[in-house]
Amino acid sequence: MVLSRFWLAIFISSIVFVVISLFSGNSYTIDYILNGKKDDPILLSEKYIEQVPAFIRDSIKKAPDQTMIVNRDTINADTTYVFKSQTVKIYSGVQKSDGLLPTCKNTLLDLIIPLIAYLAFFCGLMQLLIDSGAAEKLAKKLSPVFVKVFPTIPKNHESISYMTLNFAANFLGLDSAATPFGLKAMQSLQEINPDKDKASDAQIMFMCLHAAGLTLIPTSIIGYRAAENAANPADVMLPCIITSFIGTIAAFLIVGIRQKVNFKSASLIVALMTIIAAIVGLLLYINGLDLIGKNFFTSNLSGLMLVTIIAFTLVFSFIHEKKFIALNTTIFDAFVTGANNGLKTGVTIFPYVLGMLVAISFFRNSGLFEIISNGISFVFSNIGVSKQITDSLPVAMLRPFSSGGSRGFMIDSMRTFGPDSFTGRLSCIFQCSAETTFYVIAVYFGSINVKHTRYTLGTMLLVDLICVITAIFVASWFF
């Protein structure tokens, strides 16, 4: 309910801002907000040839293609005059994101259809884990720890295995695998939720831990840095791990205090110390590698682990084929059943994702986001915050709303300031150490039709803020 009102407020505010801008004398058209494509030139106005300044009119007529570009020496501020059919079209800047109609199309073609494919495949694998008994065994092994973190979950409940696979996929930077596991975990937790319209304590804890985004192998970030010719693409790996780990601990403590989790539990302390030891060991190992070794390690470990999980699932299923026979099914039929459930889940979440992305598109293209972003940067710069930090803040600000939008800012900051600059590196850490909060809430709670998310949104945004502050300190320490 709170999330729905938030998006409605953003959408209405953006519309009001556009209407006021149009009637206050600004000459740009609304067409690009509805139909424009990302990075396309923005049409500001159209005038008769006699209405433009004389020097521009003469230059246009002399140009072979009847086009003139005026460079104002600022980023994306070139103004282009195009003469055609007795009128001059004036373009300036570039589209911040796709307009409303292209967003609707791209949401289906570029996001939902690929997501449905991932859901179908991994939900098929999960069905094999369930029917073969592997999920039950994994839940039994981890129950002593999970019942402390999630006291409302029955011992050996199947949701434990789904959450474990989700966390493992996140650790390895496997977003395509993490989402199906996470959706399955939410559906499983919903079965034991006494109030189907309201988020349970277990669901809130899981969502906040998931959104903290603990990542051990930031594969995609390293790939983007390599594409921008960074001297050492993997040099942000350790700051990313540290920042995301602190964010995860913060999420656990904030939600745990509210849900009165017993932090003195021996099994919980042992599990936490084991994770810390594993992370420290990984950090020490990676820190001892040379540049080529780091790149090889990070680019191959995640893929190898994913192949291992798939291979283990298939081998375990064939070894325990009798369990499939007892359930009056086969390994292939079980996979198809799981894949079909994944497809249905993808169709269910489509309206939630579409509504959120359309609101974000209008928010960005209306210019309201840019004004807010510039205002915050101005305030920070006037209280003594370094310009290198304020230049990277747009990534942190947009990250909770849109992964694609914040990724665009991250790439732009690397291209503008350099991939090895403090701003470029800090932008990468911001991108890696937080989650797309609003997207995750819309997708995960939308898949189970939970309308009241309670304190989930506030907690996740607080964790995002902690990750931003931590990233600044860690980046200052490392670089």
Protein backbone atom coordinates (compact mmCIF):
# COMPACT_ATOMS: atom_id res chain seq x y z
CA MET A 1 0.00 0.00 0.00
CA VAL A 2 2.77 2.44 0.97
CA LEU A 3 4.74 1.54 -2.17
CA SER A 4 1.70 2.07 -4.41
CA ARG A 5 1.09 5.52 -2.95
CA PHE A 6 4.77 6.40 -3.37
CA TRP A 7 4.74 5.55 -7.08
CA LEU A 8 1.44 7.36 -7.56
CA ALA A 9 2.93 10.47 -5.92
CA ILE A 10 6.01 10.31 -8.17
CA PHE A 11 3.89 9.87 -11.30
CA ILE A 12 1.50 12.72 -10.46
CA SER A 13 4.37 15.03 -9.41
CA SER A 14 6.16 14.38 -12.70
CA ILE A 15 3.01 15.10 -14.73
CA VAL A 16 2.39 18.34 -12.82
CA PHE A 17 6.01 19.38 -13.37
CA VAL A 18 5.75 18.75 -17.12
CA VAL A 19 2.48 20.71 -17.40
CA ILE A 20 3.90 23.67 -15.45
CA SER A 21 7.05 23.64 -17.61
CA LEU A 22 5.01 23.67 -20.82
CA PHE A 23 2.88 26.63 -19.72
CA SER A 24 5.74 28.61 -18.19
CA GLY A 25 7.36 29.39 -21.50
CA ASN A 26 9.68 26.43 -21.99
CA SER A 27 9.64 25.45 -25.64
CA TYR A 28 10.38 21.74 -25.53
CA THR A 29 7.68 19.33 -26.67
CA ILE A 30 6.10 16.52 -24.67
CA ASP A 31 6.51 14.04 -27.53
CA TYR A 32 9.90 12.76 -26.37
CA ILE A 33 8.43 11.97 -22.93
CA LEU A 34 5.88 9.71 -24.60
CA ASN A 35 7.70 8.36 -27.66
CA GLY A 36 11.41 9.26 -27.31
CA LYS A 37 14.21 6.71 -27.19
CA LYS A 38 17.09 6.75 -24.71
CA ASP A 39 20.16 8.74 -25.89
CA ASP A 40 18.26 10.23 -28.88
CA PRO A 41 18.48 14.03 -29.37
CA ILE A 42 15.66 15.94 -27.68
CA LEU A 43 13.50 18.15 -29.87
CA LEU A 44 13.20 21.51 -28.08
CA SER A 45 11.18 23.47 -30.61
CA GLU A 46 10.37 24.01 -34.27
CA LYS A 47 10.53 27.46 -35.93
CA TYR A 48 10.24 29.00 -39.34
CA ILE A 49 13.56 29.77 -40.99
CA GLU A 50 12.92 33.52 -40.62
CA GLN A 51 12.56 33.20 -36.83
CA VAL A 52 16.08 31.93 -36.12
CA PRO A 53 19.06 34.30 -35.75
CA ALA A 54 20.57 35.51 -39.02
CA PHE A 55 23.99 33.90 -38.50
CA ILE A 56 22.34 30.52 -37.88
CA ARG A 57 20.05 30.95 -40.89
CA ASP A 58 23.02 31.72 -43.15
CA SER A 59 25.09 28.83 -41.78
CA ILE A 60 22.24 26.36 -42.26
CA LYS A 61 21.72 27.39 -45.88
CA LYS A 62 25.43 27.04 -46.62
CA ALA A 63 25.77 23.61 -44.95
CA PRO A 64 25.62 20.63 -47.38
CA ASP A 65 23.06 18.76 -45.25
CA GLN A 66 21.38 21.96 -44.02
CA THR A 67 22.34 21.13 -40.45
CA MET A 68 24.23 23.26 -37.95
CA ILE A 69 25.66 22.25 -34.56
CA VAL A 70 26.49 24.82 -31.88
CA ASN A 71 28.85 23.47 -29.20
CA ARG A 72 28.39 25.02 -25.78
CA ASP A 73 31.35 23.15 -24.29
CA THR A 74 29.31 21.26 -21.73
CA ILE A 75 28.34 17.64 -21.52
CA ASN A 76 25.44 16.72 -23.81
CA ALA A 77 24.62 20.41 -24.43
CA ASP A 78 25.27 20.64 -28.16
CA THR A 79 22.40 22.39 -29.92
CA THR A 80 21.56 21.17 -33.42
CA TYR A 81 19.53 23.13 -35.99
CA VAL A 82 18.04 21.04 -38.80
CA PHE A 83 16.35 22.81 -41.73
CA LYS A 84 13.71 20.82 -43.56
CA SER A 85 10.46 21.74 -45.34
CA GLN A 86 10.80 25.46 -44.58
CA THR A 87 11.06 24.93 -40.81
CA VAL A 88 14.04 24.58 -38.47
CA LYS A 89 13.94 21.88 -35.80
CA ILE A 90 16.09 22.62 -32.76
CA TYR A 91 17.56 19.70 -30.78
CA SER A 92 19.63 19.81 -27.59
CA GLY A 93 20.88 17.20 -25.11
CA VAL A 94 19.93 13.55 -25.13
CA GLN A 95 16.97 11.55 -23.88
CA LYS A 96 17.52 10.39 -20.27
CA SER A 97 15.53 7.18 -20.66
CA ASP A 98 12.99 5.65 -23.02
CA GLY A 99 9.60 7.38 -23.22
CA LEU A 100 6.42 5.83 -21.87
CA LEU A 101 5.43 3.88 -24.98
CA PRO A 102 8.95 2.52 -25.74
CA THR A 103 9.23 1.63 -22.05
CA CYS A 104 6.07 -0.47 -22.26
CA LYS A 105 7.48 -2.28 -25.30
CA ASN A 106 10.98 -2.75 -23.87
CA THR A 107 9.64 -3.93 -20.51
CA LEU A 108 8.01 -6.87 -22.28
CA LEU A 109 10.66 -7.63 -24.90
CA ASP A 110 13.89 -6.83 -23.05
CA LEU A 111 12.97 -7.59 -19.45
CA ILE A 112 9.91 -9.77 -18.92
CA ILE A 113 10.47 -12.30 -21.73
CA PRO A 114 14.13 -12.95 -20.75
CA LEU A 115 13.07 -13.04 -17.08
CA ILE A 116 10.36 -15.58 -17.87
CA ALA A 117 12.97 -17.72 -19.64
CA TYR A 118 15.25 -17.58 -16.57
CA LEU A 119 12.30 -18.32 -14.28
CA ALA A 120 11.20 -21.28 -16.37
CA PHE A 121 14.68 -22.84 -16.46
CA PHE A 122 15.62 -22.37 -12.81
CA CYS A 123 12.14 -23.19 -11.50
CA GLY A 124 12.44 -26.42 -13.49
CA LEU A 125 15.73 -27.15 -11.71
CA MET A 126 14.16 -26.31 -8.35
CA GLN A 127 11.37 -28.78 -9.00
CA LEU A 128 14.03 -31.45 -9.54
CA LEU A 129 15.66 -30.47 -6.22
CA ILE A 130 12.29 -30.79 -4.48
CA ASP A 131 11.20 -34.10 -5.99
CA SER A 132 14.66 -35.71 -5.62
CA GLY A 133 14.81 -34.80 -1.91
CA ALA A 134 17.87 -32.55 -2.24
CA ALA A 135 15.97 -29.45 -1.05
CA GLU A 136 14.75 -31.32 2.03
CA LYS A 137 18.28 -32.44 2.94
CA LEU A 138 19.65 -28.92 2.47
CA ALA A 139 16.90 -27.50 4.69
CA LYS A 140 17.69 -30.01 7.45
CA LYS A 141 21.38 -29.08 7.38
CA LEU A 142 20.70 -25.35 7.65
CA SER A 143 17.66 -25.40 9.92
CA PRO A 144 19.64 -24.81 13.19
CA VAL A 145 20.81 -21.44 11.84
CA PHE A 146 17.74 -20.37 9.90
CA VAL A 147 15.31 -20.99 12.77
CA LYS A 148 17.31 -18.42 14.77
CA VAL A 149 17.23 -15.81 11.99
CA PHE A 150 13.65 -16.72 10.97
CA PRO A 151 12.00 -17.93 14.20
CA THR A 152 8.53 -18.07 12.61
CA ILE A 153 9.61 -20.63 9.98
CA PRO A 154 8.98 -24.29 10.92
CA LYS A 155 12.06 -26.48 11.22
CA ASN A 156 13.17 -28.10 7.93
CA HIS A 157 10.72 -25.97 5.91
CA GLU A 158 11.36 -25.99 2.16
CA SER A 159 11.71 -22.17 2.04
CA ILE A 160 15.09 -22.55 3.78
CA SER A 161 16.62 -24.29 0.78
CA TYR A 162 15.18 -21.68 -1.63
CA MET A 163 16.57 -18.79 0.44
CA THR A 164 19.94 -20.52 0.62
CA LEU A 165 20.10 -20.86 -3.16
CA ASN A 166 19.04 -17.21 -3.54
CA PHE A 167 21.78 -16.00 -1.20
CA ALA A 168 24.34 -18.23 -2.91
CA ALA A 169 23.42 -16.86 -6.34
CA ASN A 170 23.70 -13.30 -5.04
CA PHE A 171 27.10 -14.05 -3.52
CA LEU A 172 28.33 -15.09 -6.95
CA GLY A 173 26.74 -12.20 -8.83
CA LEU A 174 24.30 -14.51 -10.63
CA ASP A 175 21.27 -12.20 -10.81
CA SER A 176 19.50 -14.34 -13.41
CA ALA A 177 19.58 -17.31 -11.03
CA ALA A 178 18.95 -15.37 -7.81
CA THR A 179 15.56 -14.01 -8.87
CA PRO A 180 13.84 -17.38 -9.54
CA PHE A 181 15.16 -18.79 -6.26
CA GLY A 182 14.01 -15.66 -4.41
CA LEU A 183 10.52 -15.74 -5.94
CA LYS A 184 10.18 -19.40 -5.02
CA ALA A 185 11.26 -18.56 -1.46
CA MET A 186 8.62 -15.82 -1.20
CA GLN A 187 5.90 -18.16 -2.51
CA SER A 188 6.94 -20.79 -0.01
CA LEU A 189 6.93 -18.28 2.86
CA GLN A 190 3.51 -17.07 1.75
CA GLU A 191 2.09 -20.55 2.36
CA ILE A 192 2.83 -20.20 6.09
CA ASN A 193 1.88 -16.52 6.25
CA PRO A 194 -1.25 -16.18 8.46
CA ASP A 195 -2.25 -12.83 6.86
CA LYS A 196 -1.98 -13.22 3.08
CA ASP A 197 -2.34 -9.47 2.39
CA LYS A 198 0.38 -8.43 4.85
CA ALA A 199 4.12 -9.22 4.72
CA SER A 200 5.21 -11.67 7.41
CA ASP A 201 8.29 -11.19 9.63
CA ALA A 202 10.12 -13.92 7.72
CA GLN A 203 9.37 -12.32 4.36
CA ILE A 204 10.59 -8.91 5.58
CA MET A 205 13.81 -10.38 6.96
CA PHE A 206 14.45 -12.28 3.73
CA MET A 207 13.73 -9.23 1.55
CA CYS A 208 16.03 -6.96 3.57
CA LEU A 209 18.90 -9.48 3.57
CA HIS A 210 18.41 -10.04 -0.15
CA ALA A 211 18.34 -6.29 -0.87
CA ALA A 212 21.55 -5.72 1.09
CA GLY A 213 23.17 -7.42 -1.88
CA LEU A 214 26.12 -9.29 -0.32
CA THR A 215 28.28 -10.02 -3.37
CA LEU A 216 31.56 -11.91 -3.35
CA ILE A 217 32.17 -11.85 -7.10
CA PRO A 218 30.98 -8.59 -8.74
CA THR A 219 31.36 -10.04 -12.23
CA SER A 220 29.25 -7.49 -14.10
CA ILE A 221 30.99 -4.48 -12.51
CA ILE A 222 34.41 -5.87 -13.43
CA GLY A 223 33.15 -6.46 -16.97
CA TYR A 224 31.97 -2.86 -17.36
CA ARG A 225 35.27 -1.55 -16.01
CA ALA A 226 37.19 -3.75 -18.42
CA ALA A 227 35.05 -2.47 -21.30
CA GLU A 228 36.01 1.10 -20.31
CA ASN A 229 39.73 0.15 -20.36
CA ALA A 230 40.37 0.43 -16.62
CA ALA A 231 44.00 -0.26 -15.69
CA ASN A 232 42.86 -2.88 -13.17
CA PRO A 233 39.17 -3.75 -13.69
CA ALA A 234 39.08 -5.85 -10.50
CA ASP A 235 40.48 -3.17 -8.16
CA VAL A 236 36.97 -2.34 -6.86
CA MET A 237 36.26 -5.95 -5.93
CA LEU A 238 37.44 -5.73 -2.31
CA PRO A 239 35.62 -2.42 -1.61
CA CYS A 240 32.45 -3.94 -3.12
CA ILE A 241 32.69 -7.00 -0.87
CA ILE A 242 33.33 -4.94 2.27
CA THR A 243 30.54 -2.45 1.55
CA SER A 244 27.93 -5.09 0.71
CA PHE A 245 28.91 -7.16 3.76
CA ILE A 246 28.47 -4.18 6.10
CA GLY A 247 25.11 -3.47 4.44
CA THR A 248 24.03 -7.09 5.03
CA ILE A 249 25.04 -6.97 8.70
CA ALA A 250 23.19 -3.66 9.10
CA ALA A 251 20.04 -5.14 7.53
CA PHE A 252 20.20 -8.16 9.82
CA LEU A 253 20.66 -6.03 12.95
CA ILE A 254 17.95 -3.49 12.07
CA VAL A 255 15.32 -6.09 11.24
CA GLY A 256 16.53 -8.47 13.96
CA ILE A 257 16.14 -5.87 16.70
CA ARG A 258 12.62 -5.07 15.51
CA GLN A 259 11.70 -8.76 15.34
CA LYS A 260 13.50 -9.53 18.64
CA VAL A 261 15.90 -12.09 17.19
CA ASN A 262 18.13 -13.84 19.77
CA PHE A 263 21.60 -12.56 18.79
CA LYS A 264 23.26 -14.57 21.58
CA SER A 265 22.43 -17.93 19.96
CA ALA A 266 25.55 -20.11 19.67
CA SER A 267 24.59 -21.52 16.25
CA LEU A 268 23.96 -18.01 14.94
CA ILE A 269 27.31 -16.73 16.19
CA VAL A 270 29.14 -19.73 14.71
CA ALA A 271 27.45 -19.24 11.34
CA LEU A 272 28.23 -15.52 11.33
CA MET A 273 31.88 -16.10 12.26
CA THR A 274 32.15 -18.76 9.54
CA ILE A 275 30.88 -16.33 6.91
CA ILE A 276 33.25 -13.61 8.11
CA ALA A 277 36.18 -16.05 8.04
CA ALA A 278 35.27 -17.18 4.52
CA ILE A 279 35.08 -13.59 3.28
CA VAL A 280 38.38 -12.64 4.92
CA GLY A 281 40.01 -15.74 3.46
CA LEU A 282 38.70 -14.90 0.00
CA LEU A 283 39.91 -11.31 0.34
CA LEU A 284 43.40 -12.45 1.36
CA TYR A 285 43.57 -14.94 -1.51
CA ILE A 286 42.41 -12.48 -4.16
CA ASN A 287 44.68 -9.75 -2.79
CA GLY A 288 47.64 -12.05 -3.32
CA LEU A 289 46.89 -12.55 -7.04
CA ASP A 290 48.36 -10.44 -9.81
CA LEU A 291 46.22 -8.50 -12.29
CA ILE A 292 45.77 -11.39 -14.72
CA GLY A 293 45.06 -13.81 -11.89
CA LYS A 294 42.37 -11.57 -10.41
CA ASN A 295 40.62 -11.14 -13.74
CA PHE A 296 40.77 -14.88 -14.48
CA PHE A 297 39.50 -15.81 -11.01
CA THR A 298 36.57 -13.38 -10.98
CA SER A 299 35.47 -14.11 -14.54
CA ASN A 300 35.43 -17.89 -14.13
CA LEU A 301 34.39 -18.67 -10.55
CA SER A 302 30.76 -17.55 -10.89
CA GLY A 303 30.19 -19.44 -14.13
CA LEU A 304 31.88 -22.54 -12.74
CA MET A 305 29.69 -22.49 -9.63
CA LEU A 306 26.52 -22.15 -11.72
CA VAL A 307 27.51 -25.09 -13.91
CA THR A 308 28.30 -27.08 -10.74
CA ILE A 309 24.82 -26.39 -9.29
CA ILE A 310 23.14 -27.47 -12.54
CA ALA A 311 25.30 -30.60 -12.83
CA PHE A 312 24.71 -31.53 -9.17
CA THR A 313 20.94 -31.16 -9.60
CA LEU A 314 20.85 -33.43 -12.65
CA VAL A 315 23.21 -36.07 -11.22
CA PHE A 316 21.39 -36.14 -7.86
CA SER A 317 18.05 -36.49 -9.67
CA PHE A 318 19.25 -39.44 -11.74
CA ILE A 319 20.70 -41.15 -8.66
CA HIS A 320 17.38 -40.77 -6.82
CA GLU A 321 15.15 -41.51 -9.81
CA LYS A 322 13.06 -43.86 -7.67
CA LYS A 323 11.65 -40.86 -5.81
CA PHE A 324 10.28 -39.49 -9.09
CA ILE A 325 8.71 -42.86 -9.85
CA ALA A 326 7.11 -42.89 -6.39
CA LEU A 327 5.58 -39.49 -7.20
CA ASN A 328 4.22 -40.94 -10.46
CA THR A 329 6.36 -38.66 -12.62
CA THR A 330 9.70 -38.60 -14.45
CA ILE A 331 12.71 -36.30 -14.25
CA PHE A 332 11.75 -34.57 -17.50
CA ASP A 333 8.07 -34.18 -16.52
CA ALA A 334 9.11 -32.73 -13.14
CA PHE A 335 11.33 -30.20 -14.89
CA VAL A 336 8.48 -29.20 -17.23
CA THR A 337 6.10 -28.80 -14.28
CA GLY A 338 8.55 -26.49 -12.52
CA ALA A 339 9.20 -24.53 -15.72
CA ASN A 340 5.46 -24.05 -16.22
CA ASN A 341 5.16 -22.64 -12.69
CA GLY A 342 8.02 -20.25 -13.46
CA LEU A 343 6.24 -19.04 -16.57
CA LYS A 344 3.06 -18.34 -14.58
CA THR A 345 5.08 -16.39 -12.02
CA GLY A 346 6.60 -14.24 -14.78
CA VAL A 347 3.16 -13.39 -16.15
CA THR A 348 1.93 -12.51 -12.63
CA ILE A 349 4.69 -9.99 -11.91
CA PHE A 350 4.55 -8.29 -15.33
CA PRO A 351 1.93 -5.62 -14.42
CA TYR A 352 3.85 -4.65 -11.26
CA VAL A 353 7.13 -4.24 -13.13
CA LEU A 354 5.48 -2.36 -15.99
CA GLY A 355 3.80 0.15 -13.70
CA MET A 356 7.01 0.83 -11.79
CA LEU A 357 9.21 1.28 -14.88
CA VAL A 358 6.70 3.59 -16.58
CA ALA A 359 6.62 5.78 -13.45
CA ILE A 360 10.44 5.87 -13.40
CA SER A 361 10.55 6.78 -17.10
CA PHE A 362 8.19 9.71 -16.60
CA PHE A 363 10.08 10.78 -13.46
CA ARG A 364 13.42 10.92 -15.27
CA ASN A 365 12.26 12.38 -18.58
CA SER A 366 10.16 15.09 -16.95
CA GLY A 367 13.36 16.67 -15.63
CA LEU A 368 12.18 16.42 -12.02
CA PHE A 369 14.77 13.79 -11.11
CA GLU A 370 17.57 15.90 -12.57
CA ILE A 371 16.47 18.94 -10.56
CA ILE A 372 16.33 16.93 -7.34
CA SER A 373 19.70 15.31 -8.10
CA ASN A 374 21.37 18.64 -8.86
CA GLY A 375 19.83 20.16 -5.73
CA ILE A 376 21.18 17.40 -3.50
CA SER A 377 24.62 17.64 -5.14
CA PHE A 378 24.56 21.42 -4.61
CA VAL A 379 23.73 21.02 -0.91
CA PHE A 380 26.47 18.44 -0.40
CA SER A 381 29.06 20.52 -2.24
CA ASN A 382 28.24 23.54 -0.07
CA ILE A 383 28.77 21.63 3.18
CA GLY A 384 32.26 20.63 2.16
CA VAL A 385 31.69 17.29 0.44
CA SER A 386 34.26 16.67 -2.29
CA LYS A 387 33.15 17.24 -5.88
CA GLN A 388 34.49 13.76 -6.71
CA ILE A 389 31.83 12.35 -4.40
CA THR A 390 28.96 14.60 -5.53
CA ASP A 391 29.69 13.71 -9.17
CA SER A 392 29.00 10.05 -8.37
CA LEU A 393 25.83 10.63 -6.28
CA PRO A 394 23.40 10.22 -9.23
CA VAL A 395 24.33 6.52 -9.31
CA ALA A 396 23.53 6.14 -5.61
CA MET A 397 20.29 8.10 -5.96
CA LEU A 398 18.94 6.18 -8.94
CA ARG A 399 20.11 2.71 -7.81
CA PRO A 400 17.05 2.01 -5.59
CA PHE A 401 14.76 2.91 -8.51
CA SER A 402 16.38 1.45 -11.61
CA SER A 403 19.36 -0.80 -12.17
CA GLY A 404 19.52 0.20 -15.84
CA GLY A 405 19.35 3.91 -15.04
CA SER A 406 22.04 3.79 -12.37
CA ARG A 407 24.18 1.59 -14.65
CA GLY A 408 23.92 4.28 -17.31
CA PHE A 409 25.13 6.92 -14.85
CA MET A 410 27.95 4.60 -13.76
CA ILE A 411 29.18 4.10 -17.32
CA ASP A 412 28.80 7.82 -18.03
CA SER A 413 30.86 8.72 -14.96
CA MET A 414 33.65 6.35 -16.05
CA ARG A 415 33.64 7.84 -19.54
CA THR A 416 33.47 11.43 -18.29
CA PHE A 417 35.94 11.28 -15.38
CA GLY A 418 37.85 8.10 -16.28
CA PRO A 419 37.43 4.51 -15.02
CA ASP A 420 40.44 4.88 -12.71
CA SER A 421 39.27 8.18 -11.21
CA PHE A 422 37.85 8.29 -7.69
CA THR A 423 34.43 9.23 -9.11
CA GLY A 424 34.48 6.33 -11.59
CA ARG A 425 35.46 3.81 -8.93
CA LEU A 426 32.99 5.12 -6.34
CA SER A 427 30.18 4.92 -8.91
CA CYS A 428 31.03 1.24 -9.46
CA ILE A 429 30.94 0.55 -5.72
CA PHE A 430 27.56 2.29 -5.42
CA GLN A 431 26.21 0.15 -8.27
CA CYS A 432 27.49 -3.09 -6.74
CA SER A 433 26.70 -2.61 -3.05
CA ALA A 434 22.96 -1.91 -3.18
CA GLU A 435 19.83 -3.36 -4.71
CA THR A 436 17.06 -1.93 -6.89
CA THR A 437 14.82 -1.59 -3.85
CA PHE A 438 11.58 -0.55 -5.53
CA TYR A 439 11.96 -3.07 -8.35
CA VAL A 440 12.62 -5.90 -5.90
CA ILE A 441 9.64 -5.00 -3.73
CA ALA A 442 7.36 -4.72 -6.77
CA VAL A 443 8.50 -8.05 -8.21
CA TYR A 444 8.74 -10.15 -5.04
CA PHE A 445 5.64 -8.94 -3.24
CA GLY A 446 3.75 -8.60 -6.52
CA SER A 447 4.35 -12.29 -7.27
CA ILE A 448 2.41 -13.27 -4.12
CA ASN A 449 -0.11 -10.38 -4.14
CA VAL A 450 1.01 -8.91 -0.81
CA LYS A 451 -0.44 -5.40 -0.56
CA HIS A 452 0.86 -4.23 2.83
CA THR A 453 4.67 -4.47 3.01
CA ARG A 454 4.80 -2.98 6.55
CA TYR A 455 8.27 -1.58 7.33
CA THR A 456 10.06 -3.32 4.45
CA LEU A 457 10.48 -0.23 2.25
CA GLY A 458 11.76 2.02 5.03
CA THR A 459 14.26 -0.57 6.23
CA MET A 460 15.57 -1.31 2.75
CA LEU A 461 16.02 2.41 1.99
CA LEU A 462 17.85 2.84 5.31
CA VAL A 463 20.16 -0.04 4.38
CA ASP A 464 20.73 1.60 0.98
CA LEU A 465 21.76 4.80 2.77
CA ILE A 466 24.14 2.85 5.03
CA CYS A 467 25.69 1.24 1.93
CA VAL A 468 26.16 4.67 0.31
CA ILE A 469 27.89 6.12 3.38
CA THR A 470 30.01 2.98 3.79
CA ALA A 471 30.98 3.04 0.10
CA ILE A 472 32.25 6.60 0.43
CA PHE A 473 34.41 5.76 3.43
CA VAL A 474 35.71 2.49 1.95
CA ALA A 475 36.51 4.13 -1.40
CA SER A 476 38.33 6.96 0.39
CA TRP A 477 40.30 4.39 2.33
CA PHE A 478 41.26 2.29 -0.70
CA PHE A 479 41.74 4.98 -3.35
